[in-house]
């Protein structure tokens, strides 16, 4: 059985990248640090590296419950330290008494600096304070150039891990029944939207599956997929709970609470 059969076609290029990282460690006997990866990419790495005796992999994202993390591939004789992940933490200071700052403004401003999304991790907020996790190699560039988000003037202050605004995320479960595992069908039921409203959201590139934009309404979903709909929120397919007598799929989906 081919390794690729375990992954979707659109994931094959990343699978190739993971194999290359693993082989680099095997051949050159040195550690390989990646950029920040989304949870699905982390899962793919774990599946490929598996229980390899020669190559190990650890993940760090700035705090224990981070969503986006850097992966460190390393030979089995090395013991990685936290510093090996080269992560910088910042508090985003702004005049909160006079202006409002929002997550999309921060993300948009960072992307506007010409940085790849993979060069920074989670953007953490409690709706008043904002904190940024970034790759150490771009930290100085960000400090110099990240001076505003939208029309809001900001400045960065170095931060210690113990001062991060970390919140444990719990999922509120919801049971739904769908006629098929198509993307548009599941979204309509999960988010209580009409199919006529869902299709333009998907084709308009406002829907993500496992952190990647998907514009095909018929895209097939599976257990573990994380769905994100702009303006509506996010949910995860937690369980496939069998079928009804009429052949419909029973699903358990989880929403962050």
Tab-separated table of C-alpha atoms in Angstrom:
chain	number	residue	atom	x	y	z
A	1	UNK	CA	0.000	0.000	0.000
A	2	UNK	CA	1.328	3.420	-0.960
A	3	UNK	CA	1.951	5.953	1.806
A	4	UNK	CA	-0.104	8.483	-0.165
A	5	UNK	CA	-3.255	6.388	0.183
A	6	UNK	CA	-3.474	7.473	3.804
A	7	UNK	CA	-3.767	11.149	2.839
A	8	UNK	CA	-5.867	13.372	0.611
A	9	UNK	CA	-4.485	14.293	-2.779
A	10	UNK	CA	-4.083	17.933	-1.806
A	11	UNK	CA	-1.866	16.813	1.107
A	12	UNK	CA	0.613	14.855	-1.014
A	13	UNK	CA	3.003	17.769	-1.515
A	14	UNK	CA	3.228	18.270	2.251
A	15	UNK	CA	3.764	14.518	2.702
A	16	UNK	CA	6.721	14.816	0.311
A	17	UNK	CA	8.078	17.699	2.382
A	18	UNK	CA	7.825	15.684	5.596
A	19	UNK	CA	9.649	12.751	3.995
A	20	UNK	CA	12.396	15.145	2.885
A	21	UNK	CA	12.761	16.585	6.410
A	22	UNK	CA	12.969	13.087	7.865
A	23	UNK	CA	15.583	11.997	5.322
A	24	UNK	CA	17.660	15.114	6.025
A	25	UNK	CA	17.971	14.052	9.657
A	26	UNK	CA	18.718	10.448	8.709
A	27	UNK	CA	21.444	11.352	6.194
A	28	UNK	CA	23.025	14.423	7.783
A	29	UNK	CA	22.588	13.482	11.469
A	30	UNK	CA	21.367	16.954	12.383
A	31	UNK	CA	18.158	18.483	13.646
A	32	UNK	CA	15.677	20.137	11.263
A	33	UNK	CA	13.361	22.899	12.514
A	34	UNK	CA	10.190	23.740	10.572
A	35	UNK	CA	8.074	26.870	10.446
A	36	UNK	CA	4.792	26.989	12.382
A	37	UNK	CA	2.421	24.233	11.309
A	38	UNK	CA	-1.328	23.889	11.702
A	39	UNK	CA	-2.739	20.928	13.691
A	40	UNK	CA	-3.469	18.858	10.572
A	41	UNK	CA	0.118	19.205	9.387
A	42	UNK	CA	1.317	18.189	12.838
A	43	UNK	CA	-0.889	15.116	12.642
A	44	UNK	CA	0.552	14.157	9.245
A	45	UNK	CA	4.087	14.414	10.628
A	46	UNK	CA	3.213	12.143	13.558
A	47	UNK	CA	1.743	9.566	11.175
A	48	UNK	CA	4.814	9.558	8.915
A	49	UNK	CA	7.510	9.637	11.577
A	50	UNK	CA	5.558	7.180	13.723
A	51	UNK	CA	7.746	5.021	15.925
A	52	UNK	CA	10.930	5.577	13.934
A	53	UNK	CA	14.008	4.618	15.934
A	54	UNK	CA	16.392	6.878	14.006
A	55	UNK	CA	14.324	10.078	13.804
A	56	UNK	CA	12.232	11.672	16.538
A	57	UNK	CA	9.996	14.743	16.402
A	58	UNK	CA	8.756	17.201	19.040
A	59	UNK	CA	6.429	20.198	18.750
A	60	UNK	CA	6.436	23.591	20.476
A	61	UNK	CA	4.177	26.578	19.955
A	62	UNK	CA	5.112	28.924	22.772
A	63	UNK	CA	2.738	27.379	25.325
A	64	UNK	CA	1.282	23.972	26.114
A	65	UNK	CA	-2.090	24.396	24.429
A	66	UNK	CA	-0.841	26.236	21.333
A	67	UNK	CA	-2.661	25.449	18.090
A	68	UNK	CA	0.121	26.320	15.647
A	69	UNK	CA	3.508	24.769	16.491
A	70	UNK	CA	7.006	24.374	15.114
A	71	UNK	CA	8.249	20.829	14.614
A	72	UNK	CA	11.801	19.758	15.423
A	73	UNK	CA	13.036	16.596	13.710
A	74	UNK	CA	16.155	15.258	15.399
A	75	UNK	CA	18.383	12.155	15.645
A	76	UNK	CA	17.512	9.815	18.500
A	77	UNK	CA	20.729	10.650	20.391
A	78	UNK	CA	19.809	14.333	20.815
A	79	UNK	CA	17.764	15.756	23.692
A	80	UNK	CA	16.012	18.910	22.430
A	81	UNK	CA	15.741	21.990	24.632
A	82	UNK	CA	12.978	24.577	24.507
A	83	UNK	CA	15.448	27.099	23.049
A	84	UNK	CA	15.963	24.835	20.018
A	85	UNK	CA	12.490	25.775	18.761
A	86	UNK	CA	13.510	29.440	18.396
A	87	UNK	CA	10.218	31.050	19.408
A	88	UNK	CA	9.694	34.690	20.433
A	89	UNK	CA	6.728	35.970	22.451
A	90	UNK	CA	5.340	39.515	22.351
A	91	UNK	CA	2.658	41.630	23.988
A	92	UNK	CA	1.003	43.970	21.482
A	93	UNK	CA	0.601	47.290	23.266
A	94	UNK	CA	-1.944	49.817	21.987
A	95	UNK	CA	-4.133	52.606	23.469
A	96	UNK	CA	-7.011	50.319	24.447
A	97	UNK	CA	-8.899	53.082	26.285
A	98	UNK	CA	-9.405	54.989	23.065
A	99	UNK	CA	-9.476	52.453	20.197
A	100	UNK	CA	-10.619	48.906	19.524
A	101	UNK	CA	-8.311	46.270	18.108
A	102	UNK	CA	-9.509	43.026	16.521
A	103	UNK	CA	-7.837	39.760	15.561
A	104	UNK	CA	-8.332	40.234	11.771
A	105	UNK	CA	-6.583	43.615	11.977
A	106	UNK	CA	-3.550	42.069	13.664
A	107	UNK	CA	-3.400	39.149	11.238
A	108	UNK	CA	-3.871	41.396	8.215
A	109	UNK	CA	-1.152	43.793	9.343
A	110	UNK	CA	1.327	40.951	9.856
A	111	UNK	CA	0.582	39.505	6.430
A	112	UNK	CA	1.008	42.997	5.029
A	113	UNK	CA	4.624	42.972	6.190
A	114	UNK	CA	5.376	40.397	3.523
A	115	UNK	CA	5.780	37.550	6.006
A	116	UNK	CA	4.554	34.037	5.329
A	117	UNK	CA	1.770	32.932	7.664
A	118	UNK	CA	4.045	30.084	8.714
A	119	UNK	CA	6.494	32.511	10.334
A	120	UNK	CA	4.204	33.279	13.264
A	121	UNK	CA	2.095	31.078	15.490
A	122	UNK	CA	-0.973	31.802	17.580
A	123	UNK	CA	-2.348	35.302	18.021
A	124	UNK	CA	-3.800	35.198	21.528
A	125	UNK	CA	-6.427	37.613	22.832
A	126	UNK	CA	-8.970	38.062	25.607
A	127	UNK	CA	-10.637	40.753	23.454
A	128	UNK	CA	-8.669	43.534	25.117
A	129	UNK	CA	-5.074	42.324	25.282
A	130	UNK	CA	-3.302	40.821	22.266
A	131	UNK	CA	-0.197	38.653	22.215
A	132	UNK	CA	1.875	37.289	19.355
A	133	UNK	CA	3.989	34.173	19.001
A	134	UNK	CA	6.586	34.417	16.226
A	135	UNK	CA	9.614	32.648	14.788
A	136	UNK	CA	12.813	33.980	16.325
A	137	UNK	CA	14.411	34.509	12.921
A	138	UNK	CA	11.822	37.173	11.994
A	139	UNK	CA	11.394	38.696	15.463
A	140	UNK	CA	13.683	41.677	14.828
A	141	UNK	CA	12.002	42.376	11.482
A	142	UNK	CA	8.580	42.325	13.134
A	143	UNK	CA	9.707	44.615	15.967
A	144	UNK	CA	10.949	47.204	13.477
A	145	UNK	CA	8.126	47.047	10.935
A	146	UNK	CA	4.991	46.051	12.844
A	147	UNK	CA	3.921	49.504	14.015
A	148	UNK	CA	0.204	49.556	13.263
A	149	UNK	CA	-2.773	47.263	12.815
A	150	UNK	CA	-5.369	48.909	10.623
A	151	UNK	CA	-5.443	52.487	11.866
A	152	UNK	CA	-4.329	51.512	15.366
A	153	UNK	CA	-0.774	52.394	16.371
A	154	UNK	CA	0.937	49.553	18.235
A	155	UNK	CA	4.301	48.569	19.669
A	156	UNK	CA	5.685	45.210	20.736
A	157	UNK	CA	6.947	44.278	24.188
A	158	UNK	CA	8.889	41.029	24.828
A	159	UNK	CA	6.890	38.552	26.878
A	160	UNK	CA	7.633	35.579	29.122
A	161	UNK	CA	5.712	32.326	28.653
A	162	UNK	CA	4.153	32.496	32.124
A	163	UNK	CA	2.487	35.806	31.151
A	164	UNK	CA	0.667	34.398	28.106
A	165	UNK	CA	-3.117	34.596	28.034
A	166	UNK	CA	-3.658	30.852	27.739
A	167	UNK	CA	-7.181	29.467	27.926
A	168	UNK	CA	-8.219	25.825	27.919
A	169	UNK	CA	-10.622	25.222	25.028
A	170	UNK	CA	-13.570	22.920	25.630
A	171	UNK	CA	-15.913	21.686	22.913
A	172	UNK	CA	-19.682	21.796	23.126
A	173	UNK	CA	-21.047	18.736	21.330
A	174	UNK	CA	-23.914	18.825	18.863
A	175	UNK	CA	-25.607	15.864	17.168
A	176	UNK	CA	-26.583	16.320	13.510
A	177	UNK	CA	-27.911	14.115	10.707
A	178	UNK	CA	-26.811	14.700	7.112
A	179	UNK	CA	-27.713	13.110	3.798
A	180	UNK	CA	-24.052	12.962	2.731
A	181	UNK	CA	-20.555	13.909	3.892
A	182	UNK	CA	-20.319	16.728	1.342
A	183	UNK	CA	-18.843	19.953	2.687
A	184	UNK	CA	-21.893	22.091	1.904
A	185	UNK	CA	-24.289	19.554	3.441
A	186	UNK	CA	-22.391	19.248	6.719
A	187	UNK	CA	-21.859	23.001	7.051
A	188	UNK	CA	-25.550	23.695	6.476
A	189	UNK	CA	-26.581	21.332	9.295
A	190	UNK	CA	-23.763	22.157	11.704
A	191	UNK	CA	-24.156	25.939	11.476
A	192	UNK	CA	-27.936	26.012	10.842
A	193	UNK	CA	-27.525	27.641	7.430
A	194	UNK	CA	-29.529	27.096	4.263
A	195	UNK	CA	-27.783	25.266	1.416
A	196	UNK	CA	-28.383	28.331	-0.761
A	197	UNK	CA	-26.320	30.438	1.658
A	198	UNK	CA	-23.580	27.843	2.100
A	199	UNK	CA	-22.638	27.417	-1.570
A	200	UNK	CA	-21.557	31.064	-2.142
A	201	UNK	CA	-19.580	30.928	1.121
A	202	UNK	CA	-17.657	27.910	-0.151
A	203	UNK	CA	-17.140	29.113	-3.721
A	204	UNK	CA	-16.251	32.550	-2.344
A	205	UNK	CA	-13.314	30.980	-0.453
A	206	UNK	CA	-14.751	31.757	2.972
A	207	UNK	CA	-14.615	28.166	4.190
A	208	UNK	CA	-11.603	26.212	5.401
A	209	UNK	CA	-11.172	22.505	6.041
A	210	UNK	CA	-8.235	21.651	8.285
A	211	UNK	CA	-6.958	25.240	7.998
A	212	UNK	CA	-6.916	25.234	4.179
A	213	UNK	CA	-9.370	27.087	1.923
A	214	UNK	CA	-11.688	24.695	0.076
A	215	UNK	CA	-13.912	26.104	-2.679
A	216	UNK	CA	-15.597	22.870	-3.799
A	217	UNK	CA	-19.059	22.390	-2.201
A	218	UNK	CA	-18.880	18.632	-2.875
A	219	UNK	CA	-15.557	18.200	-1.048
A	220	UNK	CA	-15.815	14.959	1.014
A	221	UNK	CA	-15.359	15.237	4.770
A	222	UNK	CA	-14.147	12.707	7.337
A	223	UNK	CA	-13.879	12.242	11.091
A	224	UNK	CA	-11.430	14.699	12.628
A	225	UNK	CA	-11.899	17.421	10.009
A	226	UNK	CA	-12.019	20.964	11.383
A	227	UNK	CA	-14.394	23.287	9.536
A	228	UNK	CA	-14.091	27.056	9.674
A	229	UNK	CA	-16.736	29.366	8.187
A	230	UNK	CA	-15.954	33.065	8.072
A	231	UNK	CA	-18.484	34.939	10.167
A	232	UNK	CA	-20.024	31.770	11.600
A	233	UNK	CA	-17.243	30.100	13.569
A	234	UNK	CA	-15.494	26.744	13.718
A	235	UNK	CA	-16.406	23.164	14.500
A	236	UNK	CA	-14.769	19.728	14.426
A	237	UNK	CA	-16.271	16.429	13.289
A	238	UNK	CA	-15.723	14.427	16.464
A	239	UNK	CA	-17.473	11.160	15.643
A	240	UNK	CA	-19.241	9.343	12.829
A	241	UNK	CA	-22.145	7.832	14.773
A	242	UNK	CA	-23.417	5.364	12.183
A	243	UNK	CA	-26.339	5.725	9.805
A	244	UNK	CA	-30.090	5.981	10.152
A	245	UNK	CA	-32.472	3.434	8.621
A	246	UNK	CA	-32.813	5.788	5.666
A	247	UNK	CA	-29.062	5.841	5.106
A	248	UNK	CA	-28.340	9.281	6.533
A	249	UNK	CA	-25.120	9.918	8.452
A	250	UNK	CA	-25.254	10.687	12.168
A	251	UNK	CA	-22.418	12.957	13.279
A	252	UNK	CA	-21.193	14.459	16.513
A	253	UNK	CA	-19.607	17.868	15.951
A	254	UNK	CA	-17.873	20.015	18.545
A	255	UNK	CA	-17.909	23.803	18.828
A	256	UNK	CA	-15.418	25.761	20.990
A	257	UNK	CA	-17.190	27.116	24.043
